[in-house]
Short mmCIF file of C-alpha atoms in Angstrom, two decimals:
data_model
loop_
_atom_site.label_atom_id
_atom_site.label_comp_id
_atom_site.label_asym_id
_atom_site.label_seq_id
_atom_site.Cartn_x
_atom_site.Cartn_y
_atom_site.Cartn_z
CA MET P 686 63.67 28.69 -113.73
CA GLU P 687 65.12 28.16 -117.22
CA GLU P 688 68.44 29.72 -118.19
CA GLY P 689 66.71 32.17 -120.49
CA GLY P 690 64.70 33.54 -117.56
CA ILE P 691 67.60 34.52 -115.32
CA ALA P 692 68.13 37.97 -116.79
CA GLY P 693 66.76 40.84 -114.73
CA SER P 694 67.68 43.45 -112.21
CA GLY P 695 69.90 42.53 -109.28
CA ALA P 696 67.26 43.68 -106.79
CA SER P 697 64.62 41.46 -108.33
CA ASP P 698 66.98 38.49 -108.44
CA SER P 699 67.94 39.01 -104.80
CA SER P 700 64.31 39.28 -103.77
CA SER P 701 63.47 36.07 -105.60
CA SER P 702 66.40 34.30 -103.96
CA GLY P 703 65.37 35.49 -100.52
CA SER P 704 61.80 34.35 -101.10
CA GLY P 705 63.00 30.96 -102.30
CA GLY P 706 65.26 30.62 -99.26
CA ALA P 707 62.39 31.38 -96.90
CA GLN P 708 60.17 28.85 -98.66
CA GLN P 709 62.93 26.25 -98.46
CA ARG P 710 63.37 26.81 -94.73
CA GLU P 711 59.64 26.47 -94.20
CA LEU P 712 59.64 23.15 -96.08
CA GLU P 713 62.52 21.94 -93.92
CA ARG P 714 60.70 23.05 -90.80
CA MET P 715 57.53 21.25 -91.87
CA ALA P 716 59.49 18.07 -92.57
CA GLU P 717 61.07 18.14 -89.11
CA VAL P 718 57.67 18.59 -87.47
CA LEU P 719 56.25 15.67 -89.47
CA VAL P 720 59.11 13.37 -88.45
CA THR P 721 58.88 14.48 -84.80
CA GLY P 722 55.13 13.92 -84.76
CA GLU P 723 55.40 10.47 -86.33
CA GLN P 724 58.08 9.37 -83.88
CA LEU P 725 55.88 10.53 -80.98
CA ARG P 726 52.85 8.71 -82.43
CA LEU P 727 54.75 5.43 -82.64
CA ARG P 728 56.04 5.78 -79.07
CA LEU P 729 52.55 6.50 -77.73
CA HIS P 730 51.19 3.44 -79.49
CA GLU P 731 54.05 1.35 -78.11
CA GLU P 732 53.35 2.48 -74.54
CA LYS P 733 49.56 2.13 -74.91
CA VAL P 734 48.93 5.83 -74.34
CA ILE P 735 47.02 5.71 -77.62
CA LYS P 736 44.16 3.21 -77.44
CA ASP P 737 40.43 2.81 -77.98
CA ARG P 738 38.44 4.76 -75.39
CA ARG P 739 34.75 5.01 -74.51
CA HIS P 740 32.73 8.08 -73.57
CA HIS P 741 28.92 8.27 -73.25
CA LEU P 742 28.53 4.76 -74.69
CA LYS P 743 30.54 5.67 -77.78
CA THR P 744 33.95 4.20 -78.63
CA TYR P 745 36.67 6.48 -79.99
CA PRO P 746 39.44 4.35 -81.56
CA ASN P 747 43.13 5.18 -81.40
CA CYS P 748 42.97 8.29 -79.25
CA PHE P 749 44.65 9.74 -76.17
CA VAL P 750 43.51 11.90 -73.27
CA ALA P 751 45.11 15.35 -73.33
CA LYS P 752 45.62 15.56 -69.58
CA GLU P 753 47.16 12.06 -69.43
CA LEU P 754 49.46 12.85 -72.33
CA ILE P 755 50.78 15.95 -70.57
CA ASP P 756 51.49 13.80 -67.51
CA TRP P 757 53.33 11.35 -69.79
CA LEU P 758 55.41 14.09 -71.46
CA ILE P 759 56.57 15.44 -68.11
CA GLU P 760 57.24 11.97 -66.70
CA HIS P 761 59.36 11.10 -69.75
CA LYS P 762 61.17 14.47 -69.63
CA GLU P 763 59.84 15.59 -72.99
CA ALA P 764 58.54 18.75 -71.31
CA SER P 765 59.64 20.53 -68.15
CA ASP P 766 56.15 21.64 -67.12
CA ARG P 767 52.53 21.52 -68.20
CA GLU P 768 52.61 24.91 -69.94
CA THR P 769 55.52 23.77 -72.13
CA ALA P 770 53.77 20.47 -72.88
CA ILE P 771 50.67 22.35 -74.06
CA LYS P 772 52.81 24.52 -76.37
CA LEU P 773 54.48 21.43 -77.85
CA MET P 774 51.20 19.69 -78.61
CA GLN P 775 49.71 22.90 -79.97
CA LYS P 776 52.56 22.95 -82.50
CA LEU P 777 51.44 19.52 -83.71
CA ALA P 778 47.81 20.65 -83.78
CA ASP P 779 48.69 23.77 -85.80
CA ARG P 780 50.39 21.57 -88.39
CA GLY P 781 47.35 19.31 -88.64
CA ILE P 782 49.15 16.32 -87.15
CA ILE P 783 46.75 15.90 -84.21
CA HIS P 784 43.16 17.06 -83.67
CA HIS P 785 40.28 16.81 -81.24
CA VAL P 786 38.30 13.65 -82.06
CA CYS P 787 35.15 15.68 -82.81
CA ASP P 788 37.03 18.74 -84.10
CA GLU P 789 35.28 20.89 -81.48
CA HIS P 790 38.49 22.31 -79.98
CA LYS P 791 41.25 23.85 -82.08
CA GLU P 792 43.36 24.58 -79.03
CA PHE P 793 45.11 21.78 -77.16
CA LYS P 794 43.85 21.89 -73.56
CA ASP P 795 45.09 20.36 -70.32
CA VAL P 796 41.78 18.62 -69.62
CA LYS P 797 40.18 15.20 -70.12
CA LEU P 798 39.47 15.62 -73.83
CA PHE P 799 40.14 13.01 -76.50
CA TYR P 800 42.64 13.86 -79.24
CA ARG P 801 43.95 11.75 -82.08
CA PHE P 802 46.76 11.71 -84.63
CA ARG P 803 45.27 12.31 -88.06
CA LYS P 804 47.41 9.51 -89.43
CA ASP P 805 45.43 7.14 -87.19
CA ASP P 806 42.05 8.10 -88.65
CA GLY P 807 43.03 8.78 -92.26
CA THR P 808 42.31 12.52 -92.17
CA PHE P 809 45.88 13.71 -92.59
CA PRO P 810 45.92 16.24 -95.48
CA LEU P 811 48.09 14.89 -98.30
CA ASP P 812 49.12 18.04 -100.16
CA ASN P 813 52.04 18.06 -102.60
CA GLU P 814 54.57 18.90 -99.88
CA VAL P 815 53.44 16.06 -97.62
CA LYS P 816 53.34 13.60 -100.53
CA ALA P 817 56.92 14.54 -101.50
CA PHE P 818 58.04 14.21 -97.89
CA MET P 819 56.43 10.78 -97.44
CA ARG P 820 57.89 9.58 -100.75
CA GLY P 821 61.32 10.79 -99.70
CA GLN P 822 61.06 9.12 -96.31
CA ARG P 823 60.09 5.81 -97.91
CA LEU P 824 63.04 5.97 -100.31
CA TYR P 825 65.38 6.85 -97.44
CA GLU P 826 64.26 3.84 -95.41
CA LYS P 827 64.76 1.52 -98.39
CA LEU P 828 68.23 2.91 -99.02
CA MET P 829 69.16 2.52 -95.34
CA SER P 830 68.29 -1.18 -95.26
CA PRO P 831 71.31 -3.42 -94.51
CA GLU P 832 71.26 -5.08 -97.93
CA ASN P 833 71.37 -1.79 -99.84
CA THR P 834 74.82 -0.39 -100.71
CA LEU P 835 73.86 2.64 -102.79
CA LEU P 836 74.63 5.15 -100.02
CA GLN P 837 78.41 5.35 -99.58
CA PRO P 838 81.09 7.79 -98.36
CA ARG P 839 82.52 9.47 -101.44
CA GLU P 840 84.64 12.49 -102.38
CA GLU P 841 83.83 15.41 -104.64
CA GLU P 842 86.23 18.31 -105.20
CA GLY P 843 88.50 17.21 -102.36
CA VAL P 844 85.77 16.97 -99.75
CA LYS P 845 84.59 13.68 -98.29
CA TYR P 846 80.85 13.27 -97.79
CA GLU P 847 78.94 10.59 -95.90
CA ARG P 848 75.87 8.75 -97.23
CA THR P 849 76.09 9.93 -100.82
CA PHE P 850 74.57 8.51 -103.97
CA MET P 851 75.62 9.07 -107.56
CA ALA P 852 72.83 10.54 -109.68
CA SER P 853 73.08 8.02 -112.52
CA GLU P 854 73.16 5.04 -110.12
CA PHE P 855 70.22 6.42 -108.17
CA LEU P 856 68.13 6.68 -111.34
CA ASP P 857 68.97 3.07 -112.22
CA TRP P 858 67.92 2.01 -108.71
CA LEU P 859 64.59 3.90 -108.85
CA VAL P 860 63.63 2.13 -112.08
CA GLN P 861 64.85 -1.24 -110.78
CA GLU P 862 62.79 -0.83 -107.58
CA GLY P 863 59.65 0.11 -109.50
CA GLU P 864 59.64 3.66 -108.09
CA ALA P 865 59.64 4.92 -111.68
CA THR P 866 58.97 3.26 -115.03
CA THR P 867 61.61 5.15 -117.04
CA ARG P 868 64.79 7.09 -116.33
CA LYS P 869 63.03 10.28 -117.42
CA GLU P 870 60.28 9.68 -114.87
CA ALA P 871 62.90 8.88 -112.24
CA GLU P 872 64.72 12.14 -113.00
CA GLN P 873 61.45 14.07 -112.68
CA LEU P 874 60.92 12.44 -109.28
CA CYS P 875 64.41 13.49 -108.17
CA ASN P 876 63.74 17.07 -109.27
CA ARG P 877 60.55 17.11 -107.19
CA LEU P 878 62.50 15.80 -104.20
CA MET P 879 65.01 18.60 -104.67
CA GLU P 880 62.29 21.23 -105.00
CA HIS P 881 60.79 20.10 -101.70
CA GLY P 882 64.12 20.04 -99.89
CA ILE P 883 64.37 16.24 -99.54
CA ILE P 884 67.65 15.76 -101.43
CA GLN P 885 70.44 18.09 -102.53
CA HIS P 886 73.75 18.19 -104.34
CA VAL P 887 76.47 17.55 -101.73
CA SER P 888 77.78 21.12 -101.91
CA ASN P 889 74.49 22.62 -103.06
CA LYS P 890 76.01 23.80 -106.34
CA HIS P 891 74.04 21.84 -108.94
CA PRO P 892 70.45 20.92 -109.77
CA PHE P 893 69.70 17.24 -110.20
CA VAL P 894 71.08 15.92 -113.49
CA ASP P 895 71.71 12.39 -114.77
CA SER P 896 75.47 12.38 -114.19
CA ASN P 897 78.26 11.27 -111.87
CA LEU P 898 77.56 14.16 -109.49
CA LEU P 899 76.99 13.26 -105.84
CA TYR P 900 73.78 13.94 -103.94
CA GLN P 901 72.46 13.30 -100.44
CA PHE P 902 69.30 13.32 -98.42
CA ARG P 903 69.11 16.59 -96.52
CA MET P 904 67.60 14.90 -93.48
CA ASN P 905 68.45 11.93 -91.32
CA PHE P 906 64.90 10.62 -90.99
CA ARG P 907 66.02 8.10 -88.36
CA ARG P 908 67.53 10.60 -85.94
CA ARG P 909 65.50 10.54 -82.76
CA ARG P 910 63.82 13.94 -82.46
CA ARG P 911 62.95 15.51 -79.12
CA LEU P 912 59.71 17.43 -78.82
CA MET P 913 61.52 20.47 -77.41
CA GLU P 914 63.04 20.97 -80.85
CA LEU P 915 59.58 22.08 -82.01
CA LEU P 916 59.92 25.24 -79.92
CA SER P 917 63.26 26.18 -81.48
CA GLU P 918 62.85 28.56 -84.38
CA LYS P 919 66.45 28.05 -85.47
CA SER P 920 67.01 25.69 -88.35
CA LEU P 921 70.34 24.83 -89.91
CA SER P 922 70.20 24.65 -93.66
CA PRO P 923 72.79 24.26 -96.41
CA GLN P 924 72.39 27.95 -97.22
CA GLU P 925 73.57 28.76 -93.71
CA THR P 926 76.32 26.16 -93.34
CA HIS P 927 77.58 26.33 -96.96
CA ASP P 928 78.20 22.60 -96.81
CA SER P 929 76.36 19.33 -96.85
CA PRO P 930 74.88 18.19 -93.53
CA PHE P 931 76.71 14.90 -94.06
CA CYS P 932 80.17 16.33 -94.77
CA LEU P 933 82.73 14.32 -92.78
CA ARG P 934 85.86 16.40 -93.19
CA LYS P 935 87.97 18.18 -95.75
CA GLN P 936 91.00 16.14 -96.65
CA SER P 937 94.08 17.39 -94.82
CA HIS P 938 97.24 17.95 -96.80
CA ASP P 939 99.20 17.03 -93.69
CA ASN P 940 98.45 13.38 -93.06
CA ARG P 941 100.25 13.53 -89.74
CA LYS P 942 97.46 15.73 -88.39
CA SER P 943 94.74 13.45 -89.64
CA THR P 944 93.10 10.93 -87.33
CA SER P 945 90.26 8.47 -87.73
CA PHE P 946 88.62 9.95 -84.63
CA MET P 947 88.41 13.47 -85.99
CA SER P 948 84.76 14.50 -86.10
CA VAL P 949 83.78 17.71 -87.83
CA SER P 950 80.89 20.04 -88.14
CA PRO P 951 79.92 20.96 -91.71
CA SER P 952 82.41 23.80 -91.85
CA LYS P 953 85.25 23.21 -89.38
CA GLU P 954 87.23 20.48 -87.69
CA ILE P 955 86.70 19.85 -84.01
CA LYS P 956 87.99 17.43 -81.38
CA ILE P 957 85.32 18.02 -78.75
CA VAL P 958 82.33 15.73 -79.02
CA SER P 959 79.59 18.17 -78.13
CA ALA P 960 76.99 15.74 -79.46
CA VAL P 961 77.88 13.04 -76.94
CA ARG P 962 74.46 13.25 -75.30
CA ARG P 963 72.58 13.04 -78.55
CA SER P 964 73.17 9.31 -78.63
CA SER P 965 75.77 6.60 -78.32
CA MET P 966 76.68 7.28 -81.95
CA SER P 967 78.04 10.71 -81.24
CA SER P 968 80.69 11.06 -83.89
CA CYS P 969 83.43 9.08 -82.20
CA GLY P 970 84.19 7.15 -85.34
CA SER P 971 85.23 7.89 -88.86
CA SER P 972 81.96 6.60 -90.25
CA GLY P 973 79.71 8.49 -87.87
CA TYR P 974 78.51 11.98 -88.66
CA PHE P 975 78.29 15.07 -86.55
CA SER P 976 74.84 16.24 -85.49
CA SER P 977 74.91 19.99 -84.97
CA SER P 978 71.45 20.35 -83.46
CA PRO P 979 71.00 23.68 -81.64
CA THR P 980 69.46 21.78 -78.72
CA LEU P 981 72.92 20.54 -77.78
CA SER P 982 74.21 23.98 -76.86
CA SER P 983 72.98 23.73 -73.29
CA SER P 984 75.16 20.68 -72.62
CA PRO P 985 78.81 21.15 -71.73
CA PRO P 986 81.15 19.58 -74.26
CA VAL P 987 82.49 16.18 -73.25
CA LEU P 988 86.05 15.36 -74.16
CA CYS P 989 86.30 12.02 -75.95
CA ASN P 990 89.76 10.49 -76.25
CA PRO P 991 90.43 9.45 -79.87
CA LYS P 992 92.45 6.52 -78.51
CA SER P 993 90.73 3.62 -76.78
CA VAL P 994 90.35 4.04 -73.02
CA LEU P 995 91.04 0.32 -72.56
CA LYS P 996 94.38 -0.63 -71.05
CA ARG P 997 94.55 -3.70 -73.29
CA PRO P 998 92.38 -5.49 -75.86
CA VAL P 999 89.74 -7.82 -74.41
CA THR P 1000 87.88 -10.49 -76.39
CA SER P 1001 84.31 -11.68 -75.94
CA GLU P 1002 85.64 -15.15 -75.18
CA GLU P 1003 87.73 -13.77 -72.32
CA LEU P 1004 84.69 -12.04 -70.82
CA LEU P 1005 82.67 -15.26 -70.93
CA THR P 1006 85.39 -17.52 -69.50
CA PRO P 1007 84.19 -19.09 -66.21
CA GLY P 1008 85.89 -17.45 -63.26
CA ALA P 1009 87.06 -14.45 -65.30
CA PRO P 1010 87.47 -11.30 -63.14
CA TYR P 1011 84.44 -9.49 -64.56
CA ALA P 1012 81.11 -8.61 -62.96
CA ARG P 1013 77.81 -8.18 -64.79
CA LYS P 1014 75.69 -5.12 -64.23
CA THR P 1015 72.37 -4.04 -65.71
CA PHE P 1016 71.36 -0.41 -66.23
CA THR P 1017 67.99 1.05 -67.16
CA ILE P 1018 68.67 4.39 -68.84
CA VAL P 1019 65.92 6.84 -69.72
CA GLY P 1020 67.07 9.35 -72.32
CA ASP P 1021 66.62 12.99 -71.42
CA ALA P 1022 66.12 16.02 -73.66
CA VAL P 1023 69.43 15.47 -75.48
CA GLY P 1024 69.98 11.73 -75.42
CA TRP P 1025 71.47 9.06 -73.15
CA GLY P 1026 74.89 10.52 -72.40
CA PHE P 1027 77.54 8.01 -73.44
CA VAL P 1028 79.81 6.97 -76.31
CA VAL P 1029 80.31 3.40 -77.53
CA ARG P 1030 83.49 2.36 -79.35
CA GLY P 1031 85.19 -0.84 -80.46
CA SER P 1032 83.85 -4.21 -81.53
CA ASN P 1033 83.59 -7.81 -80.39
CA PRO P 1034 82.98 -6.56 -77.68
CA CYS P 1035 82.13 -2.86 -77.71
CA HIS P 1036 83.12 -0.77 -74.73
CA ILE P 1037 82.04 2.50 -73.13
CA GLN P 1038 84.48 5.13 -74.36
CA ALA P 1039 83.04 8.22 -72.66
CA VAL P 1040 80.25 9.11 -70.26
CA ASP P 1041 78.71 12.55 -69.81
CA PRO P 1042 78.91 13.14 -66.03
CA SER P 1043 75.64 15.10 -66.12
CA GLY P 1044 73.76 12.63 -68.35
CA PRO P 1045 71.28 9.80 -67.68
CA ALA P 1046 73.89 7.04 -68.23
CA ALA P 1047 76.15 8.40 -65.48
CA ALA P 1048 73.17 8.68 -63.15
CA ALA P 1049 72.37 5.01 -63.79
CA GLY P 1050 75.93 3.99 -62.88
CA MET P 1051 77.57 3.59 -66.28
CA LYS P 1052 81.36 4.07 -66.38
CA VAL P 1053 84.07 4.08 -69.02
CA CYS P 1054 85.80 0.78 -69.83
CA GLN P 1055 82.65 -1.28 -69.24
CA PHE P 1056 81.92 -3.84 -71.97
CA VAL P 1057 78.49 -3.93 -73.61
CA VAL P 1058 76.86 -7.36 -73.37
CA SER P 1059 73.27 -6.66 -74.45
CA VAL P 1060 70.89 -3.87 -75.41
CA ASN P 1061 67.20 -4.35 -74.64
CA GLY P 1062 67.74 -8.11 -74.30
CA LEU P 1063 69.65 -8.49 -77.59
CA ASN P 1064 73.17 -9.90 -77.24
CA VAL P 1065 75.71 -7.57 -78.87
CA LEU P 1066 79.00 -9.13 -77.74
CA HIS P 1067 79.97 -10.01 -81.30
CA VAL P 1068 79.05 -6.82 -83.20
CA ASP P 1069 80.75 -3.45 -83.64
CA TYR P 1070 79.82 -0.07 -82.17
CA ARG P 1071 77.99 1.04 -85.32
CA LYS P 1072 75.41 -1.72 -84.96
CA VAL P 1073 75.08 -1.08 -81.23
CA SER P 1074 74.59 2.63 -81.90
CA ASN P 1075 71.96 1.95 -84.55
CA LEU P 1076 70.16 -0.44 -82.21
CA ILE P 1077 69.95 2.29 -79.56
CA LEU P 1078 68.99 5.05 -82.00
CA THR P 1079 66.14 3.10 -83.54
CA GLY P 1080 64.84 1.66 -80.29
CA PRO P 1081 62.72 3.02 -77.44
CA ARG P 1082 63.77 5.98 -75.35
CA THR P 1083 64.23 3.74 -72.30
CA ILE P 1084 67.07 1.30 -72.89
CA VAL P 1085 68.15 -1.63 -70.74
CA MET P 1086 71.85 -2.35 -71.07
CA GLU P 1087 73.81 -5.21 -69.59
CA VAL P 1088 77.54 -4.59 -69.20
CA MET P 1089 80.57 -6.30 -67.72
CA GLU P 1090 83.28 -4.49 -65.82
CA GLU P 1091 86.62 -5.64 -64.49
CA LEU P 1092 86.68 -6.41 -60.78
CA GLU P 1093 89.00 -4.40 -58.56
CA CYS P 1094 92.14 -6.31 -57.67
#
């Protein structure tokens, strides 16, 4: 709305604001469902649940059997029972993400029927909202590539925000990358992304303007979603938290109380890592960010010591020295509804800083003070915890970790 169109009664203005807020929440909800569905599709392809199938001498490419999928969801702890699994898949069907291969059944049924992701047969409806979402996701992935440095922690009005970009620099980058031919076209693209809830001003106070103001993506597209989140009607939004989802912490005037470990939710400082089972990247570092997903509320908070749990520093060379008092162990950890249940800290080598006693990692035998040697066959002895965390977050739900632990004297 232009400035000249703001005048009007308070009731009308309030009604318009409420309507806009509801529309924004619906866009956010749709985006989360799209990301969740796409992550599931990729996993099912990876595990060969989706494949070409034959029925009555006809081949149906890239499809899955409903009954087999429900078995898979329960086996992989994505659903507690068959009724819940049906509800989850119905959510995807209602959003047009999956459909019966012949479109003869609108309801998802626990029988031997073939269903398919619309993205696999080119029938996914590309309306304006979906196009904006897919454009935003592509830009996010490009910005998150290791060689890109546009997204940085920055401060605005005394508050430090993670993964920010400056408006003017972002416009330059869009033109340079061929995403827009002119700065004006790039600015129009950014306004569309804001309208569809893809990006926002860090404190949600300004529209997008070519300036030194800071903006962020509202979503972490790479966060591993769990299907159970589809059944939660709650959705955190900037209107509810009054802060950016990537706000690290407000700068303390008392430096003695500040610590690099301090992790915060968007509105308050906390010392309890209640997101420890979301992933190994659960906010135990100054460059991590706190994920305040409502699905974490069922897990008891796990205390994570801001200081290293190691008695002394240990180098990778020491671990690999022949005859060194360390034993190798290999764990296969299947993430549950809220993650894997451990925290990684340190570098060269990383170590296990905390383990959720009720999580999958503890059940597999993981303990604090173990040193991480490899993740899914990739040697990580010479990298820091951020790279190890990213490797786990972007990998399969089942992870194979090799560790070394000190032998008892």
